Short mmCIF file of C-alpha atoms in Angstrom, two decimals:
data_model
loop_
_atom_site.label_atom_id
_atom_site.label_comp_id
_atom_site.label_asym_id
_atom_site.label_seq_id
_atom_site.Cartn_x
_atom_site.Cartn_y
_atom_site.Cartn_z
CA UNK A 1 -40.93 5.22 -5.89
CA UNK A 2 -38.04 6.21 -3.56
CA UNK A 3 -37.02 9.99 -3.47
CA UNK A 4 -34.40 9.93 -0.62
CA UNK A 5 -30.68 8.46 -0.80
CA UNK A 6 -28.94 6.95 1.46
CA UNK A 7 -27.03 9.53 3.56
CA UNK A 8 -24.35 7.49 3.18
CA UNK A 9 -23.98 7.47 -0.64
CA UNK A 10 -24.15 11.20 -0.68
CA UNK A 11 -21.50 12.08 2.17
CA UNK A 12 -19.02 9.50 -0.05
CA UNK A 13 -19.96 11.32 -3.39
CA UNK A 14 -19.24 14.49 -1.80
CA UNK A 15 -16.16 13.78 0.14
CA UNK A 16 -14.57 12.23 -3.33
CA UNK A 17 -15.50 15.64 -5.51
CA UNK A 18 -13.83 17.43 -2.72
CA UNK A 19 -11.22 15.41 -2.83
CA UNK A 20 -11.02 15.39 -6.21
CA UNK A 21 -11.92 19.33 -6.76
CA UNK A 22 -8.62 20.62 -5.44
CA UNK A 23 -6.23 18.51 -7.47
CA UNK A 24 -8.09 19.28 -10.49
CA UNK A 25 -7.50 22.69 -9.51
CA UNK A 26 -3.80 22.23 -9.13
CA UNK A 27 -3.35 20.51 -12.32
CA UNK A 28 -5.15 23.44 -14.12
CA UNK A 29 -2.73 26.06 -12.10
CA UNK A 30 0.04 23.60 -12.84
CA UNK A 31 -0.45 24.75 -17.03
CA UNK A 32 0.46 28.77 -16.19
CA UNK A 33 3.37 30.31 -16.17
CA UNK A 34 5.20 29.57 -12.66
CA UNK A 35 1.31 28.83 -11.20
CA UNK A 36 -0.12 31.68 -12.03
CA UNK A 37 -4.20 32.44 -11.71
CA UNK A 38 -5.75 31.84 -14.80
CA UNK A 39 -7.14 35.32 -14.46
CA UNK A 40 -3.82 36.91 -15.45
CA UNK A 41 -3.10 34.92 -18.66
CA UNK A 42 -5.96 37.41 -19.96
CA UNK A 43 -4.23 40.70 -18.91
CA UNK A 44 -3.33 42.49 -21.70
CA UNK A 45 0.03 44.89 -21.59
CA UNK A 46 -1.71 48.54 -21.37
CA UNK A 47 1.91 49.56 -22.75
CA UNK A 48 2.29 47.73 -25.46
CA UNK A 49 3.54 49.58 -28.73
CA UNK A 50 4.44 52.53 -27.10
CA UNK A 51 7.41 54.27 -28.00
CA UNK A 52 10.33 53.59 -25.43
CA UNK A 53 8.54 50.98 -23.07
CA UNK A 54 11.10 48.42 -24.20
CA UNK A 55 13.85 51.12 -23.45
CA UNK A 56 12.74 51.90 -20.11
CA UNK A 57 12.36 48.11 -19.22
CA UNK A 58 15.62 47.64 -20.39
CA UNK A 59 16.97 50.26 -17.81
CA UNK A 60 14.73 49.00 -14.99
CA UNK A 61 15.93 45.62 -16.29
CA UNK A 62 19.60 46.32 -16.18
CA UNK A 63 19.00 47.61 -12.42
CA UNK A 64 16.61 45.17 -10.89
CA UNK A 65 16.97 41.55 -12.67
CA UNK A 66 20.44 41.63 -14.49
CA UNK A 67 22.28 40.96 -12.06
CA UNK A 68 20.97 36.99 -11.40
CA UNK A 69 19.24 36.79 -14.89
CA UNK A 70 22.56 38.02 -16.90
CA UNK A 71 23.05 40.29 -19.15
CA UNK A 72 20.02 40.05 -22.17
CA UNK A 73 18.14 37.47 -20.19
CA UNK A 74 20.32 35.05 -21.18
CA UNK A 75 20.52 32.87 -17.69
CA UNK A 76 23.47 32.70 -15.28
CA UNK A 77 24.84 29.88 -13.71
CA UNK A 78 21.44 27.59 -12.51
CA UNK A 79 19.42 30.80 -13.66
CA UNK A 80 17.36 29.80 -16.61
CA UNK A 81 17.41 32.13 -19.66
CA UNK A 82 14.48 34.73 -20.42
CA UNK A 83 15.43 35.29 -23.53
CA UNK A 84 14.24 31.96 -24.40
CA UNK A 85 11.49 29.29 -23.29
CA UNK A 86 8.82 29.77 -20.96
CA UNK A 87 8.57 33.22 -20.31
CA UNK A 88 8.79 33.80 -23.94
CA UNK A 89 5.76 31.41 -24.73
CA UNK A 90 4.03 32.52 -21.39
CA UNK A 91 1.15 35.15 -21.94
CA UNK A 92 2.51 38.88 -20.59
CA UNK A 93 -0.04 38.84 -17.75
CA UNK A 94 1.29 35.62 -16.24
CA UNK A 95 4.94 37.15 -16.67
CA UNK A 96 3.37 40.57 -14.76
CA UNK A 97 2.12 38.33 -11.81
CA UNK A 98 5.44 36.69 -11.59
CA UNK A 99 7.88 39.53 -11.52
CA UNK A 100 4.65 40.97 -9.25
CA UNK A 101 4.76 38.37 -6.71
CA UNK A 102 8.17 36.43 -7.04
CA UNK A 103 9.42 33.17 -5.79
CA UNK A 104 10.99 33.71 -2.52
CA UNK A 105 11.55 30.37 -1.95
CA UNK A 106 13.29 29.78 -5.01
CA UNK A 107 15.26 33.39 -4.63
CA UNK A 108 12.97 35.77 -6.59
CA UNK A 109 12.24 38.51 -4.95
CA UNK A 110 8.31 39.91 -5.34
CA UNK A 111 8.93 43.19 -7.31
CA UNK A 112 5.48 44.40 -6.12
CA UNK A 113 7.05 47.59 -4.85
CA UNK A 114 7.91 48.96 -8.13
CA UNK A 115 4.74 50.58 -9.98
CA UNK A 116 2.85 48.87 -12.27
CA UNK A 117 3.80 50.57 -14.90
CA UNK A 118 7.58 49.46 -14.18
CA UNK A 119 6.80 46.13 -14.30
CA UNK A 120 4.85 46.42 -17.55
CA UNK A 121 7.80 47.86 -19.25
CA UNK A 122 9.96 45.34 -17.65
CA UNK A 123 7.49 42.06 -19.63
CA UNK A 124 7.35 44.55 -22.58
CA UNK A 125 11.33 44.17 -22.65
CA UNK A 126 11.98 40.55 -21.76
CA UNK A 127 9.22 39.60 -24.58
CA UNK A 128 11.44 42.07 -26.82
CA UNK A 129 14.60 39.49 -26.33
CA UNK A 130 13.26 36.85 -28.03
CA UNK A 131 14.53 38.44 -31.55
CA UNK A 132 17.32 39.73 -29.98
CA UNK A 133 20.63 38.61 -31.55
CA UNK A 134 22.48 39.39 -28.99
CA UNK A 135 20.24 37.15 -26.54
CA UNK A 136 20.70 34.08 -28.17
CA UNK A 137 24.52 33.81 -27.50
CA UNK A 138 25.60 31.57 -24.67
CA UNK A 139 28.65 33.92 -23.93
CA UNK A 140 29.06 37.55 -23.10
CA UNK A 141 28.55 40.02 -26.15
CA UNK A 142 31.53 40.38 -28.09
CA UNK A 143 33.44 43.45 -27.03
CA UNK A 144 35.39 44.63 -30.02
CA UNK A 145 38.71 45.82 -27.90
CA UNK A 146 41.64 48.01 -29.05
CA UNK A 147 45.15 48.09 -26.66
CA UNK A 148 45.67 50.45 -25.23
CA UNK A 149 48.40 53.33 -25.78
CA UNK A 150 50.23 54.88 -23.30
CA UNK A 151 53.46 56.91 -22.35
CA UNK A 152 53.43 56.67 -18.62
CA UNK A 153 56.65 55.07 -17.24
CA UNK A 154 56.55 51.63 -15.92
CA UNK A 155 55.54 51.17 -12.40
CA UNK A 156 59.08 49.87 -10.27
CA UNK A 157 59.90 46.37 -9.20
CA UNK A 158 58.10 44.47 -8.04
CA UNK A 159 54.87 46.18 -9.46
CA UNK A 160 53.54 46.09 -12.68
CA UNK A 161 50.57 47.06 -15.02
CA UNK A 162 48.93 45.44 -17.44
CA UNK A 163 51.59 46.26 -20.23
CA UNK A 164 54.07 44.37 -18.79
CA UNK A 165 51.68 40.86 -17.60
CA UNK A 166 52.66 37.40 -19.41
CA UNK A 167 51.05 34.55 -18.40
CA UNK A 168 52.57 32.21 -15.52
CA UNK A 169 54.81 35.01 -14.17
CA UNK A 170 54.83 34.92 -10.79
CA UNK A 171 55.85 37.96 -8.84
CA UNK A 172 56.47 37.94 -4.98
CA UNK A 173 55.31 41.30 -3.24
CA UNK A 174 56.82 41.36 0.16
CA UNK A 175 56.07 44.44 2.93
CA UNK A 176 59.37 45.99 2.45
CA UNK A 177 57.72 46.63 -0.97
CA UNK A 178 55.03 48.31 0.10
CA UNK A 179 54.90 52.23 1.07
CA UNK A 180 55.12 53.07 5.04
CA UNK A 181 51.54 53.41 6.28
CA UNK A 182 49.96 56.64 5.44
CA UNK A 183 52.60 58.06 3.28
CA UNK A 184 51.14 57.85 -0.79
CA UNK A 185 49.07 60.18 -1.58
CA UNK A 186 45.39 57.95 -1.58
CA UNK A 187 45.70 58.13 2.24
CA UNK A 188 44.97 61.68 2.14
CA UNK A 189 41.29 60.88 0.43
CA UNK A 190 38.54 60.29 3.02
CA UNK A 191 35.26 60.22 2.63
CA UNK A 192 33.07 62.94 3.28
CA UNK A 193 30.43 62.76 6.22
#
């Protein structure tokens, strides 16, 4: 009976499970929300159900990610929506390690620097969109507007105001128009040191 194995046989056997060990790896990563550890799909939300979380990551929201993810989370320009898909069906600790560590390379900032409990309220309100009506528009929410009423005399020729625009008028604004340099009343403001 032979005990021993070719050295051979094991360096090749080794070599092709470390070979084979990281890709395996990868593919596993590859199912989490933007690659996240697997550790963080078990994270639970310690805020969850708490009065006001939602409201407060709707503020930090409004200040921090609006601007490029639109308003609602629903997506701007090549901006994906939040509102909907993957960070919907993602668990919240993958979401946390996202807005934790960001993309850089694919222009999200890592939001580390706010406290944890920031960023919790922040998933706590993007998983709050996905019943949102007002989420699942493409457009900007309807604004129910009223014209406005006013007394105040019309500005002079050339000038105008929003009373007096029609669409395709054209009006030419040369300098004699304008007011001599430091003469209306707005050059007077300054700002304060």
């Amino acid at each position: 009976m032979r005990i021993g194995v070719r050295p051979y046989c094991v360096t090749a056997a080794m070599g092709a499970i470390l070979l084979i060990s990281p890709a395996l790896r990868l593919a596993a990563q590859d199912a989490h929300f933007h690659n996240a550890p697997v550790s963080n799909s078990q994270l639970k939300n310690p805020y969850a159900g708490q009065k006001g979380a939602a409201t407060a990551g709707s503020r930090l929201y409004a200040m921090n990610c609006g601007s490029c993810y639109g308003i609602g989370g629903r997506g701007t320009g090549n901006i994906p929506a939040l509102s909907q898909g993957p960070t919907q069906s993602a668990p919240d600790g993958e979401v946390f390690w996202f807005i934790t560590t960001g993309s850089v390379n694919n222009g999200m900032p890592a939001w580390g620097s706010l406290s944890e409990q920031k960023r919790w309220q922040i998933v706590i309100y993007l998983k709050s969109l996905k019943n949102s009506p007002s989420a699942k528009t493409n457009g900007p929410a309807p604004v129910d507007l009223k014209p406005v009423k006013t007394d105040a005399p019309p500005p002079p020729a050339p000038f105008t105001d929003f009373r007096f625009e029609e669409p395709g008028k054209v009006r030419k604004i040369t300098v004699q128009d304008l007011p001599a340099p430091y003469l209306t009343d707005s050059a007077a403001l300054s700002a304060p040191v």
